[in-house]
PDB file of C-alpha atoms in Angstrom:
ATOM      1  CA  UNK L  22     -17.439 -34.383  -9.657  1.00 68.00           C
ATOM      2  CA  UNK L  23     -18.010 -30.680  -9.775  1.00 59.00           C
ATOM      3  CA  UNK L  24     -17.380 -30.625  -6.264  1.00 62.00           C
ATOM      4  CA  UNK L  25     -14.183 -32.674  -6.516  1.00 71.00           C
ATOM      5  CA  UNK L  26     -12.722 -30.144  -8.971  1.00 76.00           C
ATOM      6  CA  UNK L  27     -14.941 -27.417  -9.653  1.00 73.00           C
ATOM      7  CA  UNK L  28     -12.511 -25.568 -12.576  1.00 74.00           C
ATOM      8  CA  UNK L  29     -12.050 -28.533 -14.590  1.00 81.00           C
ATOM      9  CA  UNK L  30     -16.032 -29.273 -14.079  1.00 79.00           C
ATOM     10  CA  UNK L  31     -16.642 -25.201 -15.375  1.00 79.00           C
ATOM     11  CA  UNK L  32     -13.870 -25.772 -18.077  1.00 83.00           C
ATOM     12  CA  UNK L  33     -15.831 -29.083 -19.938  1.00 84.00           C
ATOM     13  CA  UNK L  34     -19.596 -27.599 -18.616  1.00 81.00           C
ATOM     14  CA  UNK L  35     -18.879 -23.766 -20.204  1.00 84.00           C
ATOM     15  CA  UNK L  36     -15.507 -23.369 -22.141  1.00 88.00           C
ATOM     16  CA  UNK L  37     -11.945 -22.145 -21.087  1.00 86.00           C
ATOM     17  CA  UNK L  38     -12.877 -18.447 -20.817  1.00 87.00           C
ATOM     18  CA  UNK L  39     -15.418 -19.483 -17.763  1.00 83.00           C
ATOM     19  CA  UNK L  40     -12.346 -21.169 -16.373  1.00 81.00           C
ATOM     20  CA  UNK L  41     -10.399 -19.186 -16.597  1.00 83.00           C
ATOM     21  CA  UNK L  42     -12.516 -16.401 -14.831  1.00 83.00           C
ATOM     22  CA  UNK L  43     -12.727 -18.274 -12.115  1.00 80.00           C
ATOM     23  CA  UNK L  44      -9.582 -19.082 -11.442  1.00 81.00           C
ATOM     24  CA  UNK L  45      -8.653 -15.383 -11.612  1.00 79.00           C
ATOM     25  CA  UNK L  46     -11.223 -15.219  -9.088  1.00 80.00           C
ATOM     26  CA  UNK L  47      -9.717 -18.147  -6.768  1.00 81.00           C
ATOM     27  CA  UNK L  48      -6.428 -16.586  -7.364  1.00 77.00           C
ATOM     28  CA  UNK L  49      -7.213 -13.100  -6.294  1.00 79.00           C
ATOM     29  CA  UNK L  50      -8.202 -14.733  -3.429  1.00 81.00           C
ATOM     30  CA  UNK L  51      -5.406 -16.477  -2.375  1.00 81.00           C
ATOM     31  CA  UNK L  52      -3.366 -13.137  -3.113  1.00 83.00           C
ATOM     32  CA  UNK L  53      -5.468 -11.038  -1.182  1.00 86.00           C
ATOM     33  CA  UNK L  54      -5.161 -13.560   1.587  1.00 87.00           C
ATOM     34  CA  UNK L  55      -1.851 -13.873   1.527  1.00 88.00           C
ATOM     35  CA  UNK L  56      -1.130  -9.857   1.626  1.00 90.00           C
ATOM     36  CA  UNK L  57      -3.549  -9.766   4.938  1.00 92.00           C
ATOM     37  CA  UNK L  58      -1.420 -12.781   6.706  1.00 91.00           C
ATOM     38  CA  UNK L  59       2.049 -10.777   5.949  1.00 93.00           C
ATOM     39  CA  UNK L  60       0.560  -7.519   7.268  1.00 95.00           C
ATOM     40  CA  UNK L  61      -0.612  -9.110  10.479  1.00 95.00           C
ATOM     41  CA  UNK L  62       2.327 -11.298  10.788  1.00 95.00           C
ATOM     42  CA  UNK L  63       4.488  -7.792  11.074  1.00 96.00           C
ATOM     43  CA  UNK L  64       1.994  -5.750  12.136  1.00 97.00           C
ATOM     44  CA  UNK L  65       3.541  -5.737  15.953  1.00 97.00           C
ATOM     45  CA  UNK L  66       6.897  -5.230  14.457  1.00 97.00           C
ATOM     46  CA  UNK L  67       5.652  -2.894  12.624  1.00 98.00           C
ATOM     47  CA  UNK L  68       4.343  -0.798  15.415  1.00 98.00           C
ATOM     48  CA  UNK L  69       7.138  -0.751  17.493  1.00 98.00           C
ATOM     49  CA  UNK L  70       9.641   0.244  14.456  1.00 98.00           C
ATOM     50  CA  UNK L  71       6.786   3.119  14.550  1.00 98.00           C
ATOM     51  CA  UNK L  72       7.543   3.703  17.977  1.00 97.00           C
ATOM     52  CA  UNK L  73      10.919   4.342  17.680  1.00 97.00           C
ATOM     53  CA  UNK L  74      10.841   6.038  15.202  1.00 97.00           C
ATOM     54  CA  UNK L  75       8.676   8.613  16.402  1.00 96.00           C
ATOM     55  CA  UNK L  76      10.539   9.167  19.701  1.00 95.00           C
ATOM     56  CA  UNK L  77      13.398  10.866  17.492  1.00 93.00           C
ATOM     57  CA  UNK L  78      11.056  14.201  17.379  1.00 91.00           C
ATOM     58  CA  UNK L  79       9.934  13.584  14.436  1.00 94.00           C
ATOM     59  CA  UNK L  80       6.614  13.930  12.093  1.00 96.00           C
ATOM     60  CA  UNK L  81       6.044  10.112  10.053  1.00 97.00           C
ATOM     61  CA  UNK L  82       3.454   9.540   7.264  1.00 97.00           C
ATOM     62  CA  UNK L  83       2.165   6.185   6.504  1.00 98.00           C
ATOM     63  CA  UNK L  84       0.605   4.735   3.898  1.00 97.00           C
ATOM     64  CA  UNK L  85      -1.528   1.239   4.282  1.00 96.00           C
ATOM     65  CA  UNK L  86      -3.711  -0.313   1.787  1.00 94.00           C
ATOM     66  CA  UNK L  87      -6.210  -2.693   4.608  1.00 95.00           C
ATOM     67  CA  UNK L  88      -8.818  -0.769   6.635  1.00 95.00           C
ATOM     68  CA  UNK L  89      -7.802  -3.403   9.710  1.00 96.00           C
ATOM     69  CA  UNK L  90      -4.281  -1.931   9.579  1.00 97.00           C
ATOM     70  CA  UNK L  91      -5.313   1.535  10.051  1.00 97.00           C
ATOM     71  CA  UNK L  92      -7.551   0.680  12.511  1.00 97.00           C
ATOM     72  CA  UNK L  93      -4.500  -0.728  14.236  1.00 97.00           C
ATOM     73  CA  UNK L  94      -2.670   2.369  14.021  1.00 98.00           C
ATOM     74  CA  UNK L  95      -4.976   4.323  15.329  1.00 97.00           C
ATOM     75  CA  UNK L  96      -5.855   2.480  17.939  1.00 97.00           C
ATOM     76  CA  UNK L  97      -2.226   1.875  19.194  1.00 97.00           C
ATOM     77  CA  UNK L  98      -1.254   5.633  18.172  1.00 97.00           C
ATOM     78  CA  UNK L  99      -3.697   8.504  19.922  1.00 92.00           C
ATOM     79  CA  UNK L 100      -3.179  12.191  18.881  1.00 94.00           C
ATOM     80  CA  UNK L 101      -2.363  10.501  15.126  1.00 97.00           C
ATOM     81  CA  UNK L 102      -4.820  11.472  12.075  1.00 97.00           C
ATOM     82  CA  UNK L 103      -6.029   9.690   9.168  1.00 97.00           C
ATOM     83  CA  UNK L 104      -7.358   9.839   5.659  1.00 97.00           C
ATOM     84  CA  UNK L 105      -9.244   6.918   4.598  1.00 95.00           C
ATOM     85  CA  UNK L 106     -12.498   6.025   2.843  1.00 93.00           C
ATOM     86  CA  UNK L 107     -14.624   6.265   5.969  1.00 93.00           C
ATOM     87  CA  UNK L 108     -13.384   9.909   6.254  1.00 94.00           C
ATOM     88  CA  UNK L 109     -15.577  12.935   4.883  1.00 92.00           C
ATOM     89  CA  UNK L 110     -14.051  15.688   2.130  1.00 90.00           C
ATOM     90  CA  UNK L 111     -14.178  17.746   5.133  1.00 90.00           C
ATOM     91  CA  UNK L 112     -12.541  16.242   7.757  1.00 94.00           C
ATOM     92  CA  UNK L 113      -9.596  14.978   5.290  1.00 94.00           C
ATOM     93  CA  UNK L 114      -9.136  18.550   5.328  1.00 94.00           C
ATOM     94  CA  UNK L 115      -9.004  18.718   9.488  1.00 96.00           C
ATOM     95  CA  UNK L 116      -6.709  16.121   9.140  1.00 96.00           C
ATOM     96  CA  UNK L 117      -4.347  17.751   6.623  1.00 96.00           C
ATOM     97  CA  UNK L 118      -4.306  20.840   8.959  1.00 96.00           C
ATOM     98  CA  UNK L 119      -4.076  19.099  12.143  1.00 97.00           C
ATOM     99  CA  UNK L 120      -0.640  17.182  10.976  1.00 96.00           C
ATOM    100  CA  UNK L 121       0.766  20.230   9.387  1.00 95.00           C
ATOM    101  CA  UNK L 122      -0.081  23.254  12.094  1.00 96.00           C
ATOM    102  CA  UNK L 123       0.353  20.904  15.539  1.00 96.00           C
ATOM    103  CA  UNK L 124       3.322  20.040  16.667  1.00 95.00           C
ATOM    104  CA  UNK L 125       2.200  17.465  18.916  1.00 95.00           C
ATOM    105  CA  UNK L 126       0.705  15.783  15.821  1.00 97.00           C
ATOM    106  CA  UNK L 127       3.769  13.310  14.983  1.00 97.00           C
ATOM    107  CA  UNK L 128       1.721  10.762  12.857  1.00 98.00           C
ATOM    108  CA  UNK L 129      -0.522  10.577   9.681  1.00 98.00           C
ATOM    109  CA  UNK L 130      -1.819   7.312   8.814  1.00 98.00           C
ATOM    110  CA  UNK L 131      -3.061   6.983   4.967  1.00 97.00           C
ATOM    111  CA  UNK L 132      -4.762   4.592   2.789  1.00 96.00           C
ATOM    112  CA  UNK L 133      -2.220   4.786  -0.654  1.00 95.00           C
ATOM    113  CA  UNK L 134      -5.524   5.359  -2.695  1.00 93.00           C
ATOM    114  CA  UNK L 135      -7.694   7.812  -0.649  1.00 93.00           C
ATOM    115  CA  UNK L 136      -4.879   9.958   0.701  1.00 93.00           C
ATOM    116  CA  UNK L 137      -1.643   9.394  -2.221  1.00 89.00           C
ATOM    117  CA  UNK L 138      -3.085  12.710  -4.493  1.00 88.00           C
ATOM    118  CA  UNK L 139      -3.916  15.964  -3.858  1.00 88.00           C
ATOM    119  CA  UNK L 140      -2.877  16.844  -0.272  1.00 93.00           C
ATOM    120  CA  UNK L 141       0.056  18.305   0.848  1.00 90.00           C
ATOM    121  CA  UNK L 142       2.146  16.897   4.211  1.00 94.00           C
ATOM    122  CA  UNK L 143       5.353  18.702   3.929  1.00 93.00           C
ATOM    123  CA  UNK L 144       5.475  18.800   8.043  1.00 94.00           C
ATOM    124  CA  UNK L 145       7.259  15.550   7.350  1.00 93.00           C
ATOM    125  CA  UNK L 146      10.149  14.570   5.340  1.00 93.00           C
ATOM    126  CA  UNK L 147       9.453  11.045   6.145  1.00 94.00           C
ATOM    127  CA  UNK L 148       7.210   8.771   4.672  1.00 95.00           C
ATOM    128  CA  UNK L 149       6.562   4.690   5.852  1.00 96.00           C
ATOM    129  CA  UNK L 150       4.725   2.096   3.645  1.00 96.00           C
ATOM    130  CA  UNK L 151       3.384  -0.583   5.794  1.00 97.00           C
ATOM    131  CA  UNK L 152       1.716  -1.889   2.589  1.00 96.00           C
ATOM    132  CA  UNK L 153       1.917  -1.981  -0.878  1.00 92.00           C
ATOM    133  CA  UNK L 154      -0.159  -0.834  -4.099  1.00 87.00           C
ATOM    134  CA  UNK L 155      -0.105  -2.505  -7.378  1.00 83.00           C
ATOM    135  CA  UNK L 156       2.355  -0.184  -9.247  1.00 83.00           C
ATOM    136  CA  UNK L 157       5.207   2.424  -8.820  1.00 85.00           C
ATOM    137  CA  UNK L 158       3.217   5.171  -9.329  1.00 85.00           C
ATOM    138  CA  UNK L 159       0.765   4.792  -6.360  1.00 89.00           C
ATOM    139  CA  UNK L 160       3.674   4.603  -4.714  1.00 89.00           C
ATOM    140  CA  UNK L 161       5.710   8.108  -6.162  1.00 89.00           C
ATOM    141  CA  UNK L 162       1.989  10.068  -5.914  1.00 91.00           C
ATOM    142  CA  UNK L 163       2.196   8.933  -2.054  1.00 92.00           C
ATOM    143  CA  UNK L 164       5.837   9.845  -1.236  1.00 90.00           C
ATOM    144  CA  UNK L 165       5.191  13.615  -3.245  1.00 89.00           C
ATOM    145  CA  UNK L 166       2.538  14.077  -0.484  1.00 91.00           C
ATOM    146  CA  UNK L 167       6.050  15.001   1.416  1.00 91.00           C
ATOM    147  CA  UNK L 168       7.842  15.952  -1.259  1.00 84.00           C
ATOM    148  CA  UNK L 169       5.904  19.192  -2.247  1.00 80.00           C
ATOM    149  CA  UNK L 170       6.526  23.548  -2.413  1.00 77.00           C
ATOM    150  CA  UNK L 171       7.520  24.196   0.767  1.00 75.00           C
ATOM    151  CA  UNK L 172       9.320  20.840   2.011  1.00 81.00           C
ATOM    152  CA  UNK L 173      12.814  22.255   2.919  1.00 79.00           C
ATOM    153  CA  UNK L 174      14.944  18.607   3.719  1.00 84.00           C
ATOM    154  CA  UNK L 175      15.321  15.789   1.228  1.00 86.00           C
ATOM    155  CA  UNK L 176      12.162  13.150   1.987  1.00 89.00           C
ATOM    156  CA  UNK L 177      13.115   9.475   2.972  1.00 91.00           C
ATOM    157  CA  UNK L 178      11.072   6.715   1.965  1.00 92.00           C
ATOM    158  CA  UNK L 179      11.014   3.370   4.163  1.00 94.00           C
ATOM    159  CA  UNK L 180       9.371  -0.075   3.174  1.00 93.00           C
ATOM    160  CA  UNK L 181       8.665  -2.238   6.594  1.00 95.00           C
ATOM    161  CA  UNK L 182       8.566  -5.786   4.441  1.00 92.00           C
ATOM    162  CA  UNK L 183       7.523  -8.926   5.967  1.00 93.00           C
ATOM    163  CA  UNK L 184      10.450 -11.148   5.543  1.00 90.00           C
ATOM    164  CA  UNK L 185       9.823 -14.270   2.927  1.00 89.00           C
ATOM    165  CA  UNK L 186       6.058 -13.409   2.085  1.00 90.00           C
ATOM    166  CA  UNK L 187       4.708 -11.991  -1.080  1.00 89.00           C
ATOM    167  CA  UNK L 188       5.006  -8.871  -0.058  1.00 91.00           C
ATOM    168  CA  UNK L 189       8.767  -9.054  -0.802  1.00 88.00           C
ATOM    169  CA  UNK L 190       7.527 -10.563  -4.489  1.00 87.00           C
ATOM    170  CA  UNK L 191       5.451  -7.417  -5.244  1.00 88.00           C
ATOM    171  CA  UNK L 192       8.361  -5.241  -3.854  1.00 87.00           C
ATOM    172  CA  UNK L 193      10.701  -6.462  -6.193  1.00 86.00           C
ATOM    173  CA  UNK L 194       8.713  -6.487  -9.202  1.00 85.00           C
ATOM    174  CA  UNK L 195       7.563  -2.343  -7.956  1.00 84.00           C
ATOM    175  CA  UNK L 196      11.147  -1.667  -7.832  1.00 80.00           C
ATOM    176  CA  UNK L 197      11.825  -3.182 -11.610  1.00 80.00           C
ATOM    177  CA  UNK L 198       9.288  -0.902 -12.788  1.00 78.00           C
ATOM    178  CA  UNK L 199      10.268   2.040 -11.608  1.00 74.00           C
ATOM    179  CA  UNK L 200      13.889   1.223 -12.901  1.00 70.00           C
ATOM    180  CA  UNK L 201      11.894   1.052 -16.441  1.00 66.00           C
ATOM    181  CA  UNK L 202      10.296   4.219 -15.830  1.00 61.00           C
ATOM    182  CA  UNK L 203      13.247   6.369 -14.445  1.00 62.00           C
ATOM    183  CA  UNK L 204      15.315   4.922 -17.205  1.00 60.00           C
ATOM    184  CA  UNK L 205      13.042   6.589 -20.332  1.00 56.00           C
ATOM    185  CA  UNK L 206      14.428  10.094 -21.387  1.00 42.00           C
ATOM    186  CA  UNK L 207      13.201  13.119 -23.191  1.00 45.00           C
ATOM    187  CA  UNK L 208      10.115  12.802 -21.304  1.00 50.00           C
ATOM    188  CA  UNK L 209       8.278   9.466 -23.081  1.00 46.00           C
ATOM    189  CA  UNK L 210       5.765   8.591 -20.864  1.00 48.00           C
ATOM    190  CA  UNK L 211       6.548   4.405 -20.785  1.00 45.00           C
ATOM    191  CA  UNK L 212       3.360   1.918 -19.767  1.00 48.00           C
ATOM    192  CA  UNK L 213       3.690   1.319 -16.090  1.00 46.00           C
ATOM    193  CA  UNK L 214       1.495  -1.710 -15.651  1.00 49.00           C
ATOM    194  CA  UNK L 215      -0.524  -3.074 -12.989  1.00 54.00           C
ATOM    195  CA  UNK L 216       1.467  -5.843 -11.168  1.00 59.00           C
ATOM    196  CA  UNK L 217      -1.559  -7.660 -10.343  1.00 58.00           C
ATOM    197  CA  UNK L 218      -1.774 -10.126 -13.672  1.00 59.00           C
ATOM    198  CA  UNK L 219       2.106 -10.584 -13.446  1.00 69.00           C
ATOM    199  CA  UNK L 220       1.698 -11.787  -9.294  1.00 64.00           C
ATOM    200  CA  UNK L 221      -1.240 -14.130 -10.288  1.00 60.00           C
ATOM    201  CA  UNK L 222       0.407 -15.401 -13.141  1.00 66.00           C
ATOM    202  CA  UNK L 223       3.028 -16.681 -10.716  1.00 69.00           C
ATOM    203  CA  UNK L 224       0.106 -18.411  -8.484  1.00 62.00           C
ATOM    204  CA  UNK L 225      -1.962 -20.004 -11.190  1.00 54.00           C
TER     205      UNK L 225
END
């Protein structure tokens, strides 16, 4: 029986709230899962849009949340730098300097968390997300890498979306915050919100 249906076996056996955990659990799942399908389903896409772009001369920053899709990047882009988890105080630094001072450097690859605050990529007045975060302002901290003292052109901001996936769900709920956000005046700070309980509301 608990086999058969394991949440309504938790729900009778422990209570709601224990049922509710786990289906939070089951749920993050399935929305984690889902996020790495889209990703690899555009990843090639992705890549060559990447491509192309960078034969126009000019310096690109992007920002990934999966550790596979930097790899990727990497991998498929050689004289590019990155700032991830996996990379030292130190050589986030190197990397920083490398993008900025060498003009054969034409790529930065970030993860939105480790590399969104405190650094400064103004070599670039382009920025790519290849992923998403959970709310509008992981993604504003990421684009003012670019958008800092010293940037001289206006910064453009491009979302590579996998077509009919969640990826356009969490898009369009990013963009409706912001819209909330921009909209509050005399400098009221407004509750952002994580997007995460309002994406697995709509899978429960």
């Amino acid at each position: 029986e608990a086999e058969k249906d394991f949440i309504a076996y938790v729900r009778r056996e422990k209570g709601n709230e224990a049922a509710q955990r786990i289906e939070n659990v089951e749920c993050l799942a399935k929305i984690e899962g889902l996020k790495q399908i889209a990703v690899r389903g555009k990843l090639k896409d992705s890549i060559e849009w990447i491509k192309t772009f960078l034969e126009s001369d000019q310096k690109l920053v992007v920002f990934c949340t999966h550790k596979f899709t930097i790899d990727a990047l990497m991998e498929q882009f050689q004289g590019a730098v990155k700032i991830d988890g996996s990379v030292t105080m130190k050589d986030r630094q190197r990397s920083v300097d490398v993008f900025q001072l060498n003009p054969k450097c034409k790529l930065f690859v970030g993860n939105i968390l480790a590399a969104g605050t405190g650094i400064t990529l103004v070599a670039s007045s382009n920025v790519a997300f290849l992923e998403l975060g959970w709310s509008p302002a992981l993604h504003s901290q990421a684009e003012d890498r670019c958008h800092r003292i010293g940037q001289k052109d206006s910064v453009n901001v491009h979302f590579l979306l996998a077509q009919n996936t969640i990826e356009e769900k969490i898009a369009k709920m990013i963009d409706a915050k912001r819209k909330v956000v921009d909209s509050v005046l005399d400098g009221k700070e407004t509750e952002q919100g994580n997007l995460l309980m309002e994406i697995m509301q709509s899978y429960l």
